[in-house]
């Protein structure tokens, strides 16, 4: 369902030199030589410290960014070349940002999503009824998005991402800022979606409770490279003397997830501007 072969993404940045007002070009390798595949129906946690390359990977998977190296396929498509077609096969939720229309009632945002994805009216009504019930949207369906609480808005965003019934769902920190009750409800929904519908889910999170409760596979990225790929049990086995999963994961993180910038002239020509 998701396949990466030697995928890399670098950015050219300008950084200060020691000399006043002088800046030189440098290259940040946000993601390096990343290879993995995710099979249909897997629920994968994609972890890493701040700046490790998680969002960059997701942006490449959804076609927002083009890889500077390697080959990537999602639902059989090259995301950067077939972004519009891919949009019909993938649902994406960024926890820190909404894709809903800020001034419109939630229900109207869903109607726009229906038009964008060309979902026929009957199928839409049926899916919306189902999502409204499962995500408990009824009480705020007619409220403008800007007036929703974070938890309500997140449920709205997830419903919007699923209205076209995509086989793949990519979630970037979906539980960020949610209270324990909202978090539990969202986890229950995602778990059911994966188990009942077989939706493939890739989730980035800093909340290891999400991983323990939801994921049958965990990948850890650090400084742009994959440093772990296995089950939650395999993950625990990397540090059997640690009692909490937070401590196990902290051991895996090298303490500086962000790739250091290198001077541009030392590098090859395959660098994005
Ligand atoms: N557009 C950009 N231009 C320059 N550097 C970038 C750009 N986007 C990301 N980076 C750099 O790439 C690296 C990886 O960033 P990314 O956002 O993918 O990390 P992340 O794992 O999602 O971090 P976080 O957990 O903090 O959200 C960082 O060093 C970041 O500064």
Coordinates of N, CA and C in Angstrom, one line a residue, residues 233-244 247-249 251-252:
X233 N 6.2 -5.0 21.0 CA 6.9 -5.9 21.8 C 8.4 -5.9 21.5
X234 N 8.7 -5.8 20.1 CA 10.1 -5.7 19.7 C 10.7 -4.4 20.2
X235 N 9.9 -3.4 20.2 CA 10.3 -2.1 20.7 C 10.7 -2.2 22.2
X236 N 9.9 -2.8 23.0 CA 10.1 -2.9 24.4 C 11.4 -3.8 24.6
X237 N 11.6 -4.8 23.8 CA 12.7 -5.7 23.9 C 14.1 -5.0 23.7
X238 N 14.0 -3.8 23.0 CA 15.3 -3.1 22.8 C 15.9 -2.5 24.1
X239 N 15.0 -2.4 25.1 CA 15.5 -1.9 26.5 C 14.6 -2.6 27.5
X240 N 14.9 -3.9 27.8 CA 14.0 -4.7 28.7 C 14.1 -4.2 30.1
X241 N 15.1 -3.5 30.5 CA 15.2 -3.0 31.9 C 14.4 -1.7 32.1
X242 N 13.9 -1.1 31.0 CA 13.1 0.1 31.2 C 11.6 -0.3 31.4
X243 N 11.0 0.4 32.4 CA 9.6 0.0 32.6 C 8.6 0.7 31.8
X244 N 8.8 1.9 31.4 CA 7.8 2.7 30.6 C 8.3 2.7 29.2
X247 N 10.5 5.7 28.2 CA 11.9 5.5 28.5 C 12.6 4.6 27.4
X248 N 11.8 3.6 27.0 CA 12.3 2.7 25.9 C 12.6 3.6 24.6
X249 N 11.6 4.4 24.3 CA 11.7 5.2 23.1 C 12.8 6.3 23.2
X251 N 15.5 6.1 24.8 CA 16.8 5.4 24.6 C 17.1 5.3 23.1
X252 N 16.0 5.1 22.3 CA 16.3 4.9 20.8 C 16.6 6.3 20.2

